[in-house]
Coordinates of C-alpha atoms and ligand atoms in Angstrom, one line a residue:
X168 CA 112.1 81.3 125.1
X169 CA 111.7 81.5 121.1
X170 CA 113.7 83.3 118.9
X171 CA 111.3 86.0 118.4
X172 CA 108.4 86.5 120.9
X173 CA 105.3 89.0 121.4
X174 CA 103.4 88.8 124.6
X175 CA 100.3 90.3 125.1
X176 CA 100.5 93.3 123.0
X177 CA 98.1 96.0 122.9
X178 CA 97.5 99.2 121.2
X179 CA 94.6 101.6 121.5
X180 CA 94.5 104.6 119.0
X181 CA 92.0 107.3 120.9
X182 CA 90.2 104.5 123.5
X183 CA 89.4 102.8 119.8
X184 CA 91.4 99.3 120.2
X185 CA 93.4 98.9 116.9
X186 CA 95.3 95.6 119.1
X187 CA 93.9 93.2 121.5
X188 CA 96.5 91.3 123.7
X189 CA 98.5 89.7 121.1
X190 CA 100.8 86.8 121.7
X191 CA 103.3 84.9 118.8
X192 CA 106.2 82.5 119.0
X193 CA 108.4 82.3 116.2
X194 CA 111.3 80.3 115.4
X195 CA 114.2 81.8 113.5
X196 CA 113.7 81.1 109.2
X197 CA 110.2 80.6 109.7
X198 CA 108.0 82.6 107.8
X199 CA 104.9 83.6 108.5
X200 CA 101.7 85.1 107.1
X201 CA 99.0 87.4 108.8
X202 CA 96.3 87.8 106.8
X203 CA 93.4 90.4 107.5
X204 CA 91.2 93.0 106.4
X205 CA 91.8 96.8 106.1
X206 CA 91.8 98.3 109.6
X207 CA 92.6 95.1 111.7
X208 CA 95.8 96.2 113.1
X209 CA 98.2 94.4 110.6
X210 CA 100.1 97.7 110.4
X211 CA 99.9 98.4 114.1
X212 CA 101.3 95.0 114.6
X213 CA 104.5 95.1 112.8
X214 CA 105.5 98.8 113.7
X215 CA 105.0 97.5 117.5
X216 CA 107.4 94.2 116.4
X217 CA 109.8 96.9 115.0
X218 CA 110.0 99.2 117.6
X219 CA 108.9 102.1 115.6
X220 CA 105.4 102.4 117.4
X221 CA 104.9 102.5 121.4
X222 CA 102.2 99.6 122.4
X223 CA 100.1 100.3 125.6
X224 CA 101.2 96.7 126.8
X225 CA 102.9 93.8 126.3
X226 CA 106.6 93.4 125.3
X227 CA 108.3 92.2 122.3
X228 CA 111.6 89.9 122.6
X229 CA 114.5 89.2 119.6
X230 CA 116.7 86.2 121.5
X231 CA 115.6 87.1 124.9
X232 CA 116.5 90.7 124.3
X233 CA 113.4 93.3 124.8
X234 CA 112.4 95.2 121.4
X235 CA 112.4 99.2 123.0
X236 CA 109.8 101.4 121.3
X237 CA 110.5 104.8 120.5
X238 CA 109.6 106.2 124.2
X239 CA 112.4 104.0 125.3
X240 CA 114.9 104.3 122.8
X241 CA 116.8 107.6 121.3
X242 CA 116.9 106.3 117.7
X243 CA 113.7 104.5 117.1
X244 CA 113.9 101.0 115.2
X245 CA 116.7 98.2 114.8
X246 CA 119.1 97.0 111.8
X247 CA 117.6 93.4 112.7
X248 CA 114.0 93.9 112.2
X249 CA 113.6 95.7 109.0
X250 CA 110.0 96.7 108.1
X251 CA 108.8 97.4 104.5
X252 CA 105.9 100.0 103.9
X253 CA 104.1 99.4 101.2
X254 CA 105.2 103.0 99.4
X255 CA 108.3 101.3 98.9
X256 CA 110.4 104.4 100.3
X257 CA 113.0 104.7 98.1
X258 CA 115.4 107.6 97.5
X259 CA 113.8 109.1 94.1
X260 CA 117.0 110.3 93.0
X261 CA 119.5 107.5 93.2
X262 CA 119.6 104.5 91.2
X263 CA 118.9 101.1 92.1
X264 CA 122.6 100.4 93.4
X265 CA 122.9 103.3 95.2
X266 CA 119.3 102.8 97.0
X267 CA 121.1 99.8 98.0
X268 CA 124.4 101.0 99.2
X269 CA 123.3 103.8 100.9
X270 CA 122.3 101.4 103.3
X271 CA 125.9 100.3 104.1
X272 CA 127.7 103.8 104.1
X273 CA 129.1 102.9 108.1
X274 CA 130.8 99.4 106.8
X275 CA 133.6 98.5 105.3
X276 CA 134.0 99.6 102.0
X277 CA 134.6 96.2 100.7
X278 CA 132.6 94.6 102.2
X279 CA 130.1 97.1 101.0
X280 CA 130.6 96.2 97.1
X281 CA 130.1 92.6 98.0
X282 CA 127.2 92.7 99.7
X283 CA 125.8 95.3 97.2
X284 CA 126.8 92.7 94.5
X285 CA 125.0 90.2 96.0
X286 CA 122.0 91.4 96.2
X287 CA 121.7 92.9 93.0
X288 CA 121.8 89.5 91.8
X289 CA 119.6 87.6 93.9
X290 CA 117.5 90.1 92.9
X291 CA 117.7 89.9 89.7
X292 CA 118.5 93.9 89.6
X293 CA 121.9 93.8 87.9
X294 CA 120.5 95.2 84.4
X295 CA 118.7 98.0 86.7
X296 CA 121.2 98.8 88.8
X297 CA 122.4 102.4 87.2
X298 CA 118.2 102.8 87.1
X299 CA 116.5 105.6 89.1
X300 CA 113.6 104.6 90.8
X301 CA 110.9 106.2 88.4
X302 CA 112.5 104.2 85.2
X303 CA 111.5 100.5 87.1
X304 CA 108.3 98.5 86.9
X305 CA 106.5 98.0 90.4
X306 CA 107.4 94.6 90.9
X307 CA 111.3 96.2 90.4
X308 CA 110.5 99.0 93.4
X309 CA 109.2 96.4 95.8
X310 CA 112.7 94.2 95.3
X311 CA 114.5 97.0 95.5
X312 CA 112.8 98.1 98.6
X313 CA 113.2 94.7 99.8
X314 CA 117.0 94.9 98.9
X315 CA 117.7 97.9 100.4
X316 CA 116.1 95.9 103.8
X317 CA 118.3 93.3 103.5
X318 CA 121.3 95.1 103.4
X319 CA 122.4 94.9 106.9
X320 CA 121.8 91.4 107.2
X321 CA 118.3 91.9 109.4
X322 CA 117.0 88.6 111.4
X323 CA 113.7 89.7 111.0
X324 CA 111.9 91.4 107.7
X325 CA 108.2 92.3 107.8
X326 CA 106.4 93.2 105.3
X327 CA 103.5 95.3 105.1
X328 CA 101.1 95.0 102.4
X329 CA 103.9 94.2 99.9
X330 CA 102.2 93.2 96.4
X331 CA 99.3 96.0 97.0
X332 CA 100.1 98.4 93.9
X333 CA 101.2 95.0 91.6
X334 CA 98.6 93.6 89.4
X335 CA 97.7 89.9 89.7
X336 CA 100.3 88.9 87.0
X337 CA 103.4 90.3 88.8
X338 CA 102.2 89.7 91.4
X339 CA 102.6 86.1 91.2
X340 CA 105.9 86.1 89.5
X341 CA 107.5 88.7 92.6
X342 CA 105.8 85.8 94.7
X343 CA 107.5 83.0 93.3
X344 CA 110.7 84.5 93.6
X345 CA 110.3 85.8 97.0
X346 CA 109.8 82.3 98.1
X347 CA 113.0 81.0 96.7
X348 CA 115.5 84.4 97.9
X349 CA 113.9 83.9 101.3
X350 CA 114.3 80.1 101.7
X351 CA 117.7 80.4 100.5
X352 CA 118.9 83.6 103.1
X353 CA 117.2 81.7 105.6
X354 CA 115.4 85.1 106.7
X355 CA 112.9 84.7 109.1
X356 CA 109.9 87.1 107.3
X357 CA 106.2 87.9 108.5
X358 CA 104.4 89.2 105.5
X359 CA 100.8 91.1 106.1
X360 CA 98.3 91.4 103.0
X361 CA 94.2 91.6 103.3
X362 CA 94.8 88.8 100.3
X363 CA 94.4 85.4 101.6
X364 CA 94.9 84.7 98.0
X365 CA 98.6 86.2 98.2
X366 CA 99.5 85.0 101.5
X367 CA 98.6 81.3 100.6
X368 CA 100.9 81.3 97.6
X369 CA 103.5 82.5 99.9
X370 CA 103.6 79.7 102.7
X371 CA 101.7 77.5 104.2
X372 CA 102.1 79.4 108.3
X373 CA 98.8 81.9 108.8
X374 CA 97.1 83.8 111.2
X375 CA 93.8 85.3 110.7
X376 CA 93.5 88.6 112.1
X377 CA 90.2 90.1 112.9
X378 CA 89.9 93.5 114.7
X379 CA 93.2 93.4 116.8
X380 CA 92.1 89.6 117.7
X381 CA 93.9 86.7 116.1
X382 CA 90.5 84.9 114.8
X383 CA 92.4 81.7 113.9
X384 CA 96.3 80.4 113.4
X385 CA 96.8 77.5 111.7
X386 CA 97.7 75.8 108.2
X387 CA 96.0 76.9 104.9
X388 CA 94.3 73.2 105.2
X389 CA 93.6 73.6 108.6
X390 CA 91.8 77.0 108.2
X391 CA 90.2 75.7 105.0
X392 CA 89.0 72.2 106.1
X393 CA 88.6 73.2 110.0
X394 CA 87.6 76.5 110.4
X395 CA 86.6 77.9 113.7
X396 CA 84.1 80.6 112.8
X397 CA 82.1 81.4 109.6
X398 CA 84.2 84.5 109.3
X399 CA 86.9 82.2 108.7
X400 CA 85.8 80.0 106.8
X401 CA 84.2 82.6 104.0
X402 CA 87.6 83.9 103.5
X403 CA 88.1 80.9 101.3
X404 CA 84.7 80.7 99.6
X405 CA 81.6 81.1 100.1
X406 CA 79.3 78.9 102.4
X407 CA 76.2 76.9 101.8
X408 CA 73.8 76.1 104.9
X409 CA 72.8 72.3 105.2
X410 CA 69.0 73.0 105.7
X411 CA 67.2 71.7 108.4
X412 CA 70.7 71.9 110.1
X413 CA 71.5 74.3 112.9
X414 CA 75.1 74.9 111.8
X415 CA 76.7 72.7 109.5
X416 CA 78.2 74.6 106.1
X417 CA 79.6 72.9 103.0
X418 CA 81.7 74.4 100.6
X419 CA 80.6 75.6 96.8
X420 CA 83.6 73.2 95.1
X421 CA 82.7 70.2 97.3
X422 CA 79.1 69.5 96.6
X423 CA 78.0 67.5 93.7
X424 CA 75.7 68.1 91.1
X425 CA 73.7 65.0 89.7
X426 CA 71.0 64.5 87.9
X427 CA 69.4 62.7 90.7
X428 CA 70.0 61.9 94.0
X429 CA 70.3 64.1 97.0
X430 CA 67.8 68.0 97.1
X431 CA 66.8 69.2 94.4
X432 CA 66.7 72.6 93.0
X433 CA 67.3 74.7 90.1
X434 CA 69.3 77.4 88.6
X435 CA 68.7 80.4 89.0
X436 CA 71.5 82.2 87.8
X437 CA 75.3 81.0 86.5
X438 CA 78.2 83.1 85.9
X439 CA 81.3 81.8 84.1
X440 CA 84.8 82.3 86.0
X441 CA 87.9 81.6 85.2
X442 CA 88.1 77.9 86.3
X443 CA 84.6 76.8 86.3
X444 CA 81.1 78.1 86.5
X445 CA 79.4 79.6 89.6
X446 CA 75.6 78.5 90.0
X447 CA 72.8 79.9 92.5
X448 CA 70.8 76.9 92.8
X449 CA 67.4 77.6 94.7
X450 CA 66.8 74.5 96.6
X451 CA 63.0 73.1 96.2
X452 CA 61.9 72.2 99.7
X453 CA 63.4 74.4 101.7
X454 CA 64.0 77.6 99.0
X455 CA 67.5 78.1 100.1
X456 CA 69.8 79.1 97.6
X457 CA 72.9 77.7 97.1
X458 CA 76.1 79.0 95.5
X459 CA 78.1 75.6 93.8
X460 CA 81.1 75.0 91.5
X461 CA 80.2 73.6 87.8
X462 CA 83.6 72.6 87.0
X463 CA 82.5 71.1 84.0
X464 CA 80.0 73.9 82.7
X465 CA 77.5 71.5 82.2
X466 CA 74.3 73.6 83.3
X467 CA 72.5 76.3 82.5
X468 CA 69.8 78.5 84.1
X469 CA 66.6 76.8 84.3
X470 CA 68.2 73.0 84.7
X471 CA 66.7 70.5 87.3
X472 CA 69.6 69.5 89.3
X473 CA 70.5 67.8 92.7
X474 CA 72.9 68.5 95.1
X475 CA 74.7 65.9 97.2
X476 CA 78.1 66.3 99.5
X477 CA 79.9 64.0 101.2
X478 CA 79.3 64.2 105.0
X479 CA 83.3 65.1 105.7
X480 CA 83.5 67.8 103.8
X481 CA 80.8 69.1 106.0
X482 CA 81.5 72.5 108.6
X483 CA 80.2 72.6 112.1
X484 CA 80.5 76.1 112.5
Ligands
LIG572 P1 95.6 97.6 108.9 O1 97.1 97.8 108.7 O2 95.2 96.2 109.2 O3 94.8 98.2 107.9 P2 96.1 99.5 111.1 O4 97.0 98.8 112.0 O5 96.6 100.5 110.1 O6 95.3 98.4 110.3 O7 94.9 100.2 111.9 C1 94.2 99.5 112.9 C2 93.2 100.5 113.5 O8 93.8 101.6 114.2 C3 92.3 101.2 112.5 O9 91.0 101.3 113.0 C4 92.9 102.5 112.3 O10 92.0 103.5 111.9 C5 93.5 102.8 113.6 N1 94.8 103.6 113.6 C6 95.9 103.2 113.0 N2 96.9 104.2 113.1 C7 96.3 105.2 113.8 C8 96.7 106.5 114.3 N3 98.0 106.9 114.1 N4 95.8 107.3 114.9 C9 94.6 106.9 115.1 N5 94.1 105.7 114.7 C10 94.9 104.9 114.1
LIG573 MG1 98.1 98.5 107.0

């Protein structure tokens, strides 16, 4: 058995399924990223794995050992799977440390300090740590919510929703940090955003969620290249129909503008992102439109231009 199984796990809120029988194998320090959109059951999910919601079926299993949920079990929850809400939950009246410590008030008191210590500085929450919780940026809550967590040493962290009140910008920085604290505890984490955007930055292990179902697991090349449905596949980008083609996509960054050489079209319309232009090119003989990639911001609406792509980029989907 793996270190941390879920087999067949299902949750209905009101005859409404929120989880369809759900299965996972993970091995201990991998980390892992479900990535769906708002209402799929991420939240559902990681309560179940934490023992702080009661599933309809299925079970869930830490080394061979059964996860109880809260019918089974006096105190609901388990030091080894920690789960993070996205509200952070932090004591608004003690500082950083003692958010931290509080955590460790049944160990040793030595043992305590160090670990305390530790953290603080993986962190990078030493200058904060005599900080309430109101005085720190958002990025700061999250790692000391992640801190507080990590404490008791927990196998298992999951994290729900964690970057969802950070802008883009620390975003990205808490990202890159994460990665490093979390490959260097040897953790292993589960990590659930609606952001594919997010979760791809964080690791390269996904599952696509989609209404309780698990729509696709796979690597962020192998969901990219080889998606399995077009809901998949337009979590990326969007998707351009090959006409006269039953079901074959291509990608806006992989096909080719030329000035001749493959259907042509025109632009219709062009707006200017932040690495390249966007273009709706209406295709001639069929009248599709087509959304493309101009890295090189060479057209403008009105040009004559022909699209080309090279057959395995294409997506049977
Ligand atoms: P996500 O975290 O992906 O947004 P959730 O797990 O929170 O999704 O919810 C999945 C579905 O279950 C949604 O349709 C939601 O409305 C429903 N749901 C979640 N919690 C409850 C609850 N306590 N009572 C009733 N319905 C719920
Ligand atoms: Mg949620």
């Amino acid at each position: 058995m793996s270190y941390f199984s879920i087999s067949n796990v299902s949750k209905f809120y009101n005859d409404l399924p929120a989880l369809l029988p759900f299965s996972l194998e993970m091995e201990q320090g991998e980390f892992l990223a479900i990535v769906g959109e708002s209402g799929s059951g991420k939240s559902t999910l990681l309560k179940i794995m934490a023992g702080l919601e009661v599933q309809d079926a299925g079970e869930v299993f830490l080394e061979g050992q059964p996860i109880l949920n809260p019918n089974q079990k006096i105190v609901s929850g388990y030091d080894e799977i920690r789960l993070i809400h996205q509200n952070f939950h932090l004591y608004p009246n003690s500082t950083v440390e003692e958010n931290i410590s509080r955590q460790l008030l049944h160990y040793e008191k030595k043992y305590a300090k160090s670990r305390v210590e530790h953290l603080l500085k993986l962190l990078g929450l030493t200058d904060f740590r005599d900080r309430f919780p109101r005085q720190l940026s958002g990025g700061q809550k999250q790692k000391v919510a992640i801190g507080k967590a990590m404490a008791v040493e927990p196998d298992i962290l999951l994290l729900d929703e964690p970057f969802s009140s950070l802008d883009t910008i620390q975003t990205h920085r808490l990202i890159s940090e994460l990665k490093e604290i979390f490959s260097e505890l040897g953790t292993t984490v589960i990590f659930v955003t609606h952001d594919l955007d997010d979760a791809l930055r964080l690791t390269d292990n996904l599952i696509i969620l989609q209404k309780g179902k698990v729509a696709q697991k796979g690597t962020s090349q192998q969901l990219c290249e080889k998606p399995k449905t077009k809901y998949v596949a337009q979590l990326f980008s969007p998707i351009n129909k090959i006409p006269e083609t039953k079901n074959s996509f291509v990608r806006p960054a992989d096909v080719k503008l030329r000035t001749k050489g493959g259907l042509l079209g025109h632009v219709t319309d062009l707006r200017f992102l932040v690495h390249f232009n966007s273009l709706q090119i209406q295709l001639k003989e069929s009248g599709v439109t087509w959304e493309v990639d101009d890295s090189q911001r060479k057209y403008v609406v009105g040009d004559r231009v022909y699209v080309s792509w090279n057959e395995e980029k294409i997506m049977t989907l």
